[in-house]
Amino acid sequence: MALLLDGDRRVIAANAAARAFFRFAPEQLPLGLLDATREGRLLEALRDGTPSGELRLTHRQRTVQMEVAPRPPGTLVFLTDVTELRRLETVRQEFVANLSHELRTPLTSLRLAVESLLADPPPAARERFAARALLETDYLAGIVANLRELAHIEAGRTALTLSRFGVRDLVEEAASRLRLGRPLELSIPDGLHVTADRMKLAQVLDNLLDNAARFSPPGSPVVVAAALDDGEFRLTVRDHGPGISPEHWPRVFERFYKVDPARSRPRRTDGQGPQGARATTGSGLGLAITKHLVLAQGGRVWTEAARDRGQIFGLAIPMPINNAVTHT
Amino acid sequence: MADNPRTVPFLARAPVTGETFSRELEQLRESLLRMAGLVESQIDEALLALRSFDRVAANRVRMQDQSINELFRQLRERVFQVISAQRLVGRDLRTLMGVQYIAIELERIGDYAVRIGRRTSTLASLPHGPLRPEFGLMGELASQQVRDILDALIEEDPARAREVAAKDDEIDRLYHRLFDSLVEDFGQGADAEDALRVVTLINIAHNLERIGDRVVNVAEDIIFLDSGQVVELG
């Protein structure tokens, strides 16, 4: 986008991209720079005579690359929105770092178990080490399988199998399968039926319920609400945990993204928490898979804070589902 | 954000006592909006520093505050000069008073950002775990409030100012929730460092809450500018 400023830094002309970005109409020009853009940092950078560089636009919460060309008596300012680019760079870097981390922990444990076996321990210990090695191998295989599955769904290579089913049944089945260890509160209208991919939604629910239970204090309920609203099937799962700070919200559906690295990878061997969930849970891939399973049905996912403590994860799928749906 | 902001610039609707006065007013308005823009980025920076316990960013907040203070000083001086030189009365006087009131509030909001920066430096030097999500929620709301009030100020829109002020309740609610859980933490603290950390966190929460209150004051001042009515929105 481009802005042409006069000697008093008033915007006298702007291209369509700049007008759309800053939301002003050509008839409104000339406008003061702050009236037009509302970006204090942009004005200060121009006042300081900064020729080019990256700039955080606070009012719009975007990052732009700025180039300034003198056009006496004024200035021509070129801005390129690089927010998405920077975001993708971060995602990519962190993905590699997090994946290595996810693999390293079980690998270390596996190596220790094998080393112990090599030291020729007494039979009882040998069995324990072998069991440990097997457990870690399964865990690693689980991660690989999930990554493959995710790649498949993402590539749009999983076909939808639509059927009509009761939402309450679906949720109750998932809850009993997981043995949540937390009370389940349902707010689902009687007889609510939808036509969607039941298997995929079951997997989504496994992930969401398992997450909610994991971050809920013992005894606090997991609340599932569902409804048909505005041509969409909407379902939310709410926990009563500490919640997630909003800066993480756009990123929690990324692979291996951890809000708090200290809480990573709770293992299923301690008898705590929900049981019998698929290996996706706790691997850092559950929400990523959830997102793509919903996207595959033309829907969307989000997270938000519950009014008094706790986090809500939601999904919405347009009804009826367009079976020819393609997604990105 | 309005898609069609008013084309009449803020304050330009005041009766023009003279050519000089309208020029002065235009300059004051620019200083005021510059202050608002700087304050907005200060809060952004302070919250960024807080989220990552970043001492360098926290320090930057303090440095940048000098620009706000300088702008404020100039603006106050200008307002006084214009009032005394032009012997303003009635609506023109009210306009200048309104500008001054808003500038005072903006300067204070900048101070709260600086205080958050200072406390962040303290926090960074202590052993710390992740911040409670309420800080993120309060921070997000406070900075959104400041961004929205800047829109209301630019568009000179009292209805919008009222809307912004009404949202302050949410920040207050979060503040009380945070306060209660931090006091609980305080009871469980083991040593002087724990105590300092909790007190620092309470102080940060308090400053975020104050930003919200000052935004409400700016909303009241925008209404005063528009109608001359002194209202209580808090």
Coordinates of C-alpha atoms in Angstrom, one line a residue:
Chain A
M1 CA 0.0 0.0 0.0
A2 CA 1.1 3.5 -0.7
L3 CA 0.4 6.9 1.0
L4 CA 1.4 10.3 -0.5
L5 CA 1.9 12.9 2.2
D6 CA 2.3 16.6 1.8
G7 CA 4.9 18.8 3.6
D8 CA 2.7 18.8 6.8
R9 CA 2.5 15.0 6.7
R10 CA -1.1 15.1 5.7
V11 CA -2.3 12.2 3.5
I12 CA -3.2 13.7 0.1
A13 CA -3.5 10.5 -1.9
A14 CA -3.6 6.8 -1.2
N15 CA -3.9 3.7 -3.3
A16 CA -6.9 1.4 -2.9
A17 CA -4.9 -1.1 -0.7
A18 CA -4.0 1.7 1.8
R19 CA -7.6 3.0 1.8
A20 CA -8.9 -0.5 2.5
F21 CA -6.3 -1.2 5.2
F22 CA -6.8 2.1 7.0
R23 CA -10.5 2.4 6.2
F24 CA -10.9 5.9 4.7
A25 CA -12.6 7.1 1.6
P26 CA -10.8 9.1 -1.2
E27 CA -13.4 11.9 -0.6
Q28 CA -12.1 12.4 2.9
L29 CA -8.6 13.4 1.7
P30 CA -6.6 15.4 2.6
L31 CA -6.5 14.0 6.2
G32 CA -4.0 14.4 9.0
L33 CA -1.8 11.2 9.2
L34 CA -3.3 10.2 12.5
D35 CA -6.8 10.9 11.4
A36 CA -6.2 8.7 8.3
T37 CA -4.2 5.9 9.9
R38 CA -4.6 6.2 13.7
E39 CA -1.1 4.8 14.0
G40 CA 1.0 6.8 16.4
R41 CA 4.2 4.9 15.7
L42 CA 3.9 5.6 12.0
L43 CA 3.7 9.3 12.6
E44 CA 6.6 9.2 15.1
A45 CA 8.8 7.1 12.7
L46 CA 8.1 9.7 9.9
R47 CA 8.8 12.6 12.2
D48 CA 12.1 11.0 13.3
G49 CA 13.0 10.6 9.6
T50 CA 13.2 6.8 9.7
P51 CA 13.8 5.9 6.1
S52 CA 12.8 2.2 6.2
G53 CA 12.3 -0.6 8.5
E54 CA 9.8 -2.8 10.2
L55 CA 7.2 -1.2 12.3
R56 CA 4.5 -2.5 14.7
L57 CA 1.2 -0.7 14.0
T58 CA -0.3 -0.8 17.5
H59 CA -3.8 0.4 16.6
R60 CA -4.4 -2.3 14.1
Q61 CA -2.0 -4.8 15.7
R62 CA -0.2 -5.5 12.5
T63 CA 3.4 -5.5 11.5
V64 CA 4.5 -3.6 8.3
Q65 CA 7.6 -3.1 6.4
M66 CA 8.0 0.6 5.7
E67 CA 9.8 2.3 2.8
V68 CA 9.9 6.1 2.6
A69 CA 10.7 7.9 -0.7
P70 CA 11.0 11.7 -0.7
R71 CA 8.7 13.4 -3.1
P72 CA 9.3 17.1 -2.4
P73 CA 7.6 18.9 -0.8
G74 CA 6.1 15.7 0.6
T75 CA 6.8 12.1 1.0
L76 CA 5.7 8.8 -0.5
V77 CA 5.3 6.0 2.0
F78 CA 5.1 2.4 1.0
L79 CA 3.9 -0.1 3.6
T80 CA 3.8 -3.9 3.2
D81 CA 1.9 -5.9 5.7
V82 CA 4.3 -8.6 6.9
T83 CA 2.2 -9.8 9.9
E84 CA 1.3 -13.1 8.3
L85 CA 4.8 -13.7 7.0
R86 CA 6.3 -13.1 10.5
R87 CA 3.7 -15.4 12.0
L88 CA 4.5 -18.2 9.6
E89 CA 8.2 -17.8 10.3
T90 CA 7.6 -18.2 14.0
V91 CA 5.3 -21.1 13.5
R92 CA 7.9 -22.9 11.3
Q93 CA 10.8 -22.3 13.7
E94 CA 8.8 -23.3 16.7
F95 CA 7.5 -26.4 15.0
V96 CA 10.9 -27.7 14.4
A97 CA 12.1 -26.9 17.9
N98 CA 9.0 -28.4 19.5
L99 CA 9.0 -31.5 17.4
S100 CA 12.7 -32.2 18.3
H101 CA 11.7 -31.6 22.0
E102 CA 8.7 -34.0 21.7
L103 CA 10.9 -36.7 20.2
R104 CA 13.9 -36.2 22.4
T105 CA 12.1 -36.9 25.7
P106 CA 10.8 -40.4 24.8
L107 CA 14.1 -41.1 22.9
T108 CA 16.1 -40.4 26.0
S109 CA 13.9 -42.6 28.1
L110 CA 14.1 -45.3 25.5
R111 CA 17.9 -45.2 25.4
L112 CA 18.1 -45.4 29.2
A113 CA 15.9 -48.4 29.2
V114 CA 18.0 -50.1 26.5
E115 CA 21.2 -49.3 28.3
S116 CA 19.8 -50.7 31.5
L117 CA 18.9 -53.9 29.6
L118 CA 22.5 -54.1 28.3
A119 CA 23.8 -54.1 31.8
D120 CA 22.1 -57.5 32.2
P121 CA 19.8 -56.7 35.2
P122 CA 17.9 -59.3 37.3
P123 CA 14.9 -60.7 35.5
A124 CA 12.3 -58.6 37.3
A125 CA 14.1 -55.4 36.4
R126 CA 14.7 -56.6 32.9
E127 CA 11.0 -57.0 32.3
R128 CA 10.4 -53.5 33.6
F129 CA 13.0 -51.9 31.4
A130 CA 11.7 -53.8 28.4
A131 CA 8.1 -52.7 29.2
R132 CA 9.4 -49.1 29.4
A133 CA 11.2 -49.4 26.1
L134 CA 8.0 -50.7 24.5
L135 CA 6.0 -47.9 26.0
E136 CA 8.3 -45.2 24.6
T137 CA 8.4 -46.9 21.2
D138 CA 4.6 -46.9 21.1
Y139 CA 4.6 -43.3 22.1
L140 CA 7.0 -42.4 19.3
A141 CA 5.0 -44.4 16.8
G142 CA 1.9 -42.6 18.0
I143 CA 3.4 -39.2 17.3
V144 CA 4.5 -40.3 13.8
A145 CA 1.0 -41.8 13.1
N146 CA -0.6 -38.6 14.3
L147 CA 1.6 -36.4 12.1
R148 CA 0.8 -38.6 9.1
E149 CA -2.9 -38.4 9.9
L150 CA -2.7 -34.7 10.2
A151 CA -0.9 -34.4 6.9
H152 CA -3.7 -36.5 5.3
I153 CA -6.5 -34.5 6.7
E154 CA -4.7 -31.2 5.9
A155 CA -4.2 -32.3 2.3
G156 CA -7.9 -32.8 2.0
R157 CA -7.4 -36.5 1.3
T158 CA -9.8 -37.8 3.9
A159 CA -13.3 -38.3 2.5
L160 CA -16.3 -37.3 4.6
T161 CA -18.7 -40.0 5.7
L162 CA -21.9 -38.2 6.5
S163 CA -24.6 -39.6 8.7
R164 CA -27.4 -38.4 10.8
F165 CA -26.9 -38.9 14.6
G166 CA -27.9 -37.6 18.0
V167 CA -25.5 -35.1 19.5
R168 CA -26.2 -36.1 23.1
D169 CA -25.4 -39.7 22.3
L170 CA -22.1 -38.7 20.6
V171 CA -21.0 -36.7 23.6
E172 CA -22.0 -39.3 26.2
E173 CA -20.2 -42.0 24.2
A174 CA -17.0 -40.0 24.1
A175 CA -17.3 -39.2 27.8
S176 CA -17.7 -42.8 28.8
R177 CA -15.0 -43.9 26.5
L178 CA -12.5 -41.5 28.1
R179 CA -13.5 -42.1 31.7
L180 CA -13.1 -38.4 32.3
G181 CA -12.9 -38.6 36.1
R182 CA -14.8 -35.2 36.1
P183 CA -18.5 -34.6 36.2
L184 CA -19.9 -33.9 32.8
E185 CA -22.6 -31.2 32.5
L186 CA -24.5 -31.2 29.3
S187 CA -26.5 -28.3 27.8
I188 CA -27.8 -29.9 24.6
P189 CA -31.4 -29.6 23.5
D190 CA -33.4 -32.8 23.6
G191 CA -33.4 -34.7 20.3
L192 CA -30.7 -32.5 18.7
H193 CA -29.6 -34.3 15.6
V194 CA -27.1 -33.3 13.0
T195 CA -25.8 -34.7 9.7
A196 CA -22.0 -34.7 9.8
D197 CA -19.0 -37.1 9.9
R198 CA -19.7 -38.9 13.1
M199 CA -16.3 -40.6 13.3
K200 CA -14.4 -37.3 12.9
L201 CA -16.6 -35.5 15.4
A202 CA -16.1 -38.4 17.9
Q203 CA -12.3 -37.9 17.6
V204 CA -12.8 -34.1 18.0
L205 CA -14.8 -34.7 21.2
D206 CA -12.2 -37.1 22.5
N207 CA -9.6 -34.4 22.1
L208 CA -11.6 -31.6 23.5
L209 CA -13.0 -33.5 26.5
D210 CA -9.6 -35.0 27.3
N211 CA -8.1 -31.5 27.3
A212 CA -10.8 -30.0 29.4
A213 CA -10.5 -32.8 32.0
R214 CA -6.8 -32.5 32.1
F215 CA -6.8 -28.8 32.9
S216 CA -9.8 -28.9 35.3
P217 CA -9.3 -29.1 39.0
P218 CA -10.5 -32.5 40.5
G219 CA -14.3 -32.4 41.1
S220 CA -15.0 -29.5 38.8
P221 CA -17.3 -30.2 35.9
V222 CA -16.6 -30.2 32.2
V223 CA -19.4 -28.4 30.5
V224 CA -20.5 -29.3 26.9
A225 CA -23.1 -27.1 25.2
A226 CA -24.4 -27.7 21.7
A227 CA -27.0 -26.1 19.5
L228 CA -28.1 -25.4 16.0
D229 CA -27.8 -21.7 15.6
D230 CA -27.8 -19.4 12.6
G231 CA -27.4 -22.3 10.1
E232 CA -24.5 -23.7 12.1
F233 CA -24.0 -26.6 14.4
R234 CA -22.1 -25.2 17.4
L235 CA -20.5 -27.1 20.2
T236 CA -18.4 -25.8 23.1
V237 CA -16.5 -27.6 25.7
R238 CA -15.7 -25.6 28.9
D239 CA -13.3 -26.4 31.7
H240 CA -12.8 -24.8 35.1
G241 CA -9.0 -24.6 34.9
P242 CA -6.7 -21.6 35.1
G243 CA -7.5 -20.6 31.6
I244 CA -5.2 -19.5 28.8
S245 CA -3.9 -16.0 28.3
P246 CA -5.3 -14.4 25.1
E247 CA -1.9 -14.0 23.3
H248 CA -1.9 -17.8 23.0
W249 CA -5.4 -18.1 21.6
P250 CA -4.5 -17.8 17.9
R251 CA -1.8 -20.4 18.3
V252 CA -3.2 -23.2 20.5
F253 CA -4.4 -25.1 17.4
E254 CA -0.8 -25.3 16.1
R255 CA 1.1 -28.6 16.2
F256 CA 3.0 -29.0 19.4
Y257 CA 2.3 -25.5 20.6
K258 CA 2.5 -25.4 24.4
V259 CA 1.0 -22.6 26.4
D260 CA 3.1 -23.5 29.3
P261 CA 6.1 -25.8 28.6
A262 CA 6.2 -26.8 32.2
R263 CA 2.9 -28.6 31.9
S264 CA 3.9 -30.7 28.9
R265 CA 3.3 -34.3 28.2
P266 CA 1.5 -35.7 31.2
R267 CA 1.9 -39.5 30.9
R268 CA -0.9 -41.9 31.1
T269 CA 1.0 -44.3 33.4
D270 CA 0.3 -42.6 36.7
G271 CA -3.4 -43.5 36.9
Q272 CA -4.3 -39.8 37.0
G273 CA -6.5 -38.0 34.6
P274 CA -8.7 -39.4 31.8
Q275 CA -8.0 -42.9 30.7
G276 CA -8.2 -44.7 27.4
A277 CA -7.9 -41.7 25.1
R278 CA -6.2 -42.0 21.8
A279 CA -2.6 -41.3 21.6
T280 CA -3.2 -37.9 20.2
T281 CA -3.9 -36.5 23.7
G282 CA -1.0 -35.1 25.5
S283 CA 1.2 -35.3 22.4
G284 CA 0.7 -31.6 21.4
L285 CA -1.2 -32.7 18.3
G286 CA -4.7 -33.1 19.7
L287 CA -5.9 -29.6 19.0
A288 CA -4.2 -29.4 15.6
I289 CA -6.0 -32.6 14.6
T290 CA -9.2 -31.3 16.0
K291 CA -8.9 -28.1 14.0
H292 CA -8.3 -29.9 10.7
L293 CA -11.1 -32.5 11.4
V294 CA -13.5 -29.5 11.7
L295 CA -12.1 -27.6 8.8
A296 CA -12.5 -30.7 6.7
Q297 CA -16.3 -30.4 7.3
G298 CA -16.3 -26.8 6.3
G299 CA -16.3 -25.5 9.9
R300 CA -14.2 -23.4 12.2
V301 CA -12.7 -23.7 15.7
W302 CA -11.9 -21.1 18.3
T303 CA -11.1 -20.6 22.0
E304 CA -12.2 -18.0 24.4
A305 CA -12.2 -17.3 28.1
A306 CA -15.2 -18.4 30.2
R307 CA -16.7 -15.6 32.1
D308 CA -15.6 -16.7 35.5
R309 CA -12.4 -18.7 35.2
G310 CA -11.9 -21.5 32.7
Q311 CA -11.4 -21.9 29.0
I312 CA -13.9 -22.6 26.3
F313 CA -13.1 -24.5 23.1
G314 CA -15.6 -24.2 20.4
L315 CA -16.4 -25.5 17.0
A316 CA -19.0 -24.5 14.4
I317 CA -19.9 -26.5 11.3
P318 CA -22.3 -25.0 8.7
M319 CA -25.5 -27.1 8.3
P320 CA -26.0 -28.8 5.9
I321 CA -22.4 -29.7 5.2
N322 CA -21.3 -29.1 1.6
N323 CA -19.8 -32.5 0.9
A324 CA -17.7 -31.1 -2.0
V325 CA -16.1 -28.8 0.5
T326 CA -12.4 -28.0 0.0
H327 CA -10.4 -26.5 2.7
T328 CA -7.0 -24.9 3.2
Chain B
M1 CA -13.6 1.3 13.8
A2 CA -16.0 3.3 11.8
D3 CA -15.8 2.7 8.1
N4 CA -16.9 6.3 7.5
P5 CA -15.4 8.5 10.1
R6 CA -16.7 12.0 10.1
T7 CA -14.9 14.3 7.7
V8 CA -15.2 17.2 10.0
P9 CA -12.0 17.0 12.1
F10 CA -12.2 16.9 15.8
L11 CA -12.6 20.3 17.5
A12 CA -13.1 22.0 14.1
R13 CA -16.7 22.4 14.9
A14 CA -16.0 24.8 17.7
P15 CA -17.0 28.4 16.8
V16 CA -14.0 29.9 15.2
T17 CA -13.1 33.1 17.1
G18 CA -10.5 33.9 14.5
E19 CA -8.1 32.5 12.0
T20 CA -5.3 32.3 14.6
F21 CA -7.5 30.4 17.0
S22 CA -8.5 27.8 14.5
R23 CA -4.9 27.3 13.5
E24 CA -3.9 27.0 17.2
L25 CA -6.7 24.5 17.7
E26 CA -5.6 22.4 14.8
Q27 CA -2.1 22.2 16.2
L28 CA -3.3 21.4 19.7
R29 CA -5.4 18.7 18.3
E30 CA -2.4 17.2 16.5
S31 CA -0.4 17.2 19.7
L32 CA -3.3 15.6 21.6
L33 CA -3.7 12.8 19.0
R34 CA 0.1 12.3 19.0
M35 CA 0.0 11.9 22.7
A36 CA -2.8 9.4 22.3
G37 CA -0.9 7.5 19.7
L38 CA 2.2 7.3 21.8
V39 CA 0.3 6.2 24.9
E40 CA -1.3 3.4 22.8
S41 CA 2.1 2.1 21.7
Q42 CA 3.4 2.5 25.3
I43 CA 0.8 0.1 26.6
D44 CA 1.5 -2.3 23.8
E45 CA 5.2 -2.3 24.7
A46 CA 4.6 -2.6 28.4
L47 CA 2.3 -5.6 27.9
L48 CA 4.8 -7.2 25.6
A49 CA 7.5 -6.7 28.2
L50 CA 5.3 -8.2 30.9
R51 CA 4.4 -11.2 28.8
S52 CA 8.0 -12.2 28.2
F53 CA 9.5 -10.7 31.4
D54 CA 11.6 -8.6 29.1
R55 CA 13.7 -6.0 31.0
V56 CA 15.0 -4.3 27.8
A57 CA 11.4 -3.7 26.5
A58 CA 10.4 -2.6 30.0
N59 CA 13.1 0.0 30.0
R60 CA 12.1 1.2 26.5
V61 CA 8.7 2.0 28.0
R62 CA 10.3 4.3 30.5
M63 CA 12.5 6.0 27.8
Q64 CA 9.5 6.6 25.5
D65 CA 7.5 8.2 28.3
Q66 CA 9.8 11.2 28.1
S67 CA 8.2 12.1 24.6
I68 CA 4.7 11.9 26.1
N69 CA 5.7 14.1 29.0
E70 CA 7.3 16.6 26.7
L71 CA 4.3 16.7 24.5
F72 CA 2.1 17.2 27.5
R73 CA 4.2 20.0 28.8
Q74 CA 4.1 21.8 25.5
L75 CA 0.4 21.3 25.1
R76 CA -0.4 22.6 28.6
E77 CA 1.7 25.7 28.0
R78 CA 0.0 26.3 24.6
V79 CA -3.4 25.9 26.1
F80 CA -2.6 28.5 28.8
Q81 CA -1.1 30.9 26.2
V82 CA -4.1 30.7 23.9
I83 CA -6.6 31.1 26.7
S84 CA -4.8 34.2 28.1
A85 CA -3.9 35.8 24.7
Q86 CA -7.3 35.4 23.2
R87 CA -9.4 35.9 26.3
L88 CA -11.5 33.0 25.4
V89 CA -15.0 32.5 26.8
G90 CA -17.9 30.1 26.3
R91 CA -17.5 27.3 23.9
D92 CA -13.9 28.0 22.8
L93 CA -12.8 28.0 26.4
R94 CA -14.6 24.8 26.9
T95 CA -12.9 23.2 24.0
L96 CA -9.5 24.1 25.3
M97 CA -10.4 22.9 28.8
G98 CA -11.5 19.6 27.3
V99 CA -8.2 19.2 25.4
Q100 CA -6.3 19.9 28.6
Y101 CA -8.4 17.4 30.5
I102 CA -7.9 14.7 28.0
A103 CA -4.1 15.4 27.8
I104 CA -3.9 15.0 31.6
E105 CA -5.6 11.6 31.4
L106 CA -3.4 10.5 28.6
E107 CA -0.3 11.5 30.5
R108 CA -1.4 9.5 33.5
I109 CA -2.2 6.4 31.3
G110 CA 1.4 6.7 30.0
D111 CA 2.6 6.8 33.7
Y112 CA 0.7 3.5 34.4
A113 CA 2.5 1.9 31.4
V114 CA 5.8 3.1 32.9
R115 CA 4.9 1.6 36.3
I116 CA 4.0 -1.7 34.6
G117 CA 7.4 -1.5 32.9
R118 CA 9.2 -0.9 36.3
R119 CA 7.4 -3.7 38.0
T120 CA 8.2 -6.0 35.1
S121 CA 11.9 -5.3 35.7
T122 CA 11.4 -6.3 39.3
L123 CA 9.5 -9.5 38.3
A124 CA 12.2 -10.4 35.8
S125 CA 14.8 -10.3 38.6
L126 CA 12.8 -12.8 40.7
P127 CA 12.2 -16.5 40.2
H128 CA 8.9 -16.6 38.4
G129 CA 6.5 -19.0 36.8
P130 CA 4.1 -18.2 34.0
L131 CA 1.7 -15.3 34.5
R132 CA -1.9 -16.0 35.4
P133 CA -4.0 -15.7 32.2
E134 CA -6.0 -12.9 33.9
F135 CA -3.0 -10.6 33.3
G136 CA -3.3 -11.4 29.6
L137 CA -7.0 -10.8 29.6
M138 CA -6.8 -7.6 31.5
G139 CA -3.9 -6.4 29.4
E140 CA -5.8 -7.2 26.2
L141 CA -8.9 -5.4 27.4
A142 CA -7.0 -2.3 28.7
S143 CA -5.1 -1.9 25.4
Q144 CA -8.3 -2.4 23.4
Q145 CA -10.0 0.3 25.6
V146 CA -7.2 2.7 24.8
R147 CA -7.4 1.9 21.1
D148 CA -11.1 2.4 21.1
I149 CA -11.0 5.6 23.0
L150 CA -8.5 6.9 20.4
D151 CA -11.1 6.1 17.7
A152 CA -13.8 7.9 19.7
L153 CA -11.4 10.9 20.1
I154 CA -10.5 11.1 16.4
E155 CA -14.1 10.7 15.4
E156 CA -15.3 13.0 18.1
D157 CA -18.1 10.5 18.9
P158 CA -19.7 10.8 22.3
A159 CA -21.9 7.7 21.7
R160 CA -18.8 5.7 21.0
A161 CA -17.0 7.1 24.1
R162 CA -19.9 5.9 26.2
E163 CA -19.7 2.4 24.7
V164 CA -16.0 2.3 25.5
A165 CA -16.6 3.5 29.1
A166 CA -19.2 0.8 29.6
K167 CA -16.7 -1.9 29.0
D168 CA -14.6 -0.9 32.0
D169 CA -16.7 -3.2 34.2
E170 CA -15.0 -6.2 32.7
I171 CA -11.5 -5.0 33.6
D172 CA -12.7 -4.3 37.1
R173 CA -14.2 -7.7 37.4
L174 CA -11.0 -9.4 36.3
Y175 CA -9.0 -7.2 38.6
H176 CA -11.0 -8.3 41.6
R177 CA -10.7 -11.9 40.6
L178 CA -7.0 -11.5 40.2
F179 CA -6.6 -9.7 43.4
D180 CA -8.4 -12.4 45.4
S181 CA -6.2 -15.2 43.9
L182 CA -3.0 -13.2 44.4
V183 CA -3.9 -12.6 48.0
E184 CA -4.4 -16.3 48.3
D185 CA -0.9 -16.8 46.8
F186 CA 0.4 -14.4 49.3
G187 CA -0.9 -16.5 52.2
Q188 CA 1.0 -19.5 50.7
G189 CA 4.2 -17.7 50.1
A190 CA 7.2 -19.0 51.9
D191 CA 9.8 -16.2 51.8
A192 CA 10.5 -12.6 51.1
E193 CA 10.9 -13.2 47.4
D194 CA 7.5 -14.8 47.2
A195 CA 6.0 -11.8 49.0
L196 CA 7.8 -9.3 46.7
R197 CA 6.6 -11.2 43.6
V198 CA 3.0 -11.2 44.7
V199 CA 3.0 -7.6 45.8
T200 CA 4.6 -6.7 42.4
L201 CA 1.9 -8.6 40.6
I202 CA -0.9 -7.0 42.5
N203 CA 0.7 -3.6 41.7
I204 CA 0.7 -4.5 38.0
A205 CA -2.9 -5.6 38.1
H206 CA -3.8 -2.4 39.9
N207 CA -2.1 -0.3 37.2
L208 CA -3.9 -2.1 34.5
E209 CA -7.2 -1.5 36.3
R210 CA -6.3 2.2 36.6
I211 CA -5.7 2.5 32.8
G212 CA -9.3 1.3 32.4
D213 CA -10.5 4.0 34.8
R214 CA -8.6 6.7 33.0
V215 CA -10.0 5.6 29.7
V216 CA -13.5 6.2 31.3
N217 CA -12.3 9.7 32.3
V218 CA -11.3 10.4 28.7
A219 CA -14.7 9.2 27.6
E220 CA -16.3 11.7 30.0
D221 CA -14.1 14.4 28.6
I222 CA -15.1 13.6 25.0
I223 CA -18.7 14.1 26.0
F224 CA -17.8 17.3 27.8
L225 CA -16.1 18.5 24.6
D226 CA -19.1 17.7 22.5
S227 CA -21.9 18.9 24.7
G228 CA -20.3 20.8 27.7
Q229 CA -22.0 18.3 30.0
V230 CA -20.1 16.9 32.9
V231 CA -21.1 13.3 33.1
E232 CA -20.1 10.4 35.4
L233 CA -19.6 7.2 33.5
G234 CA -17.6 5.2 36.0

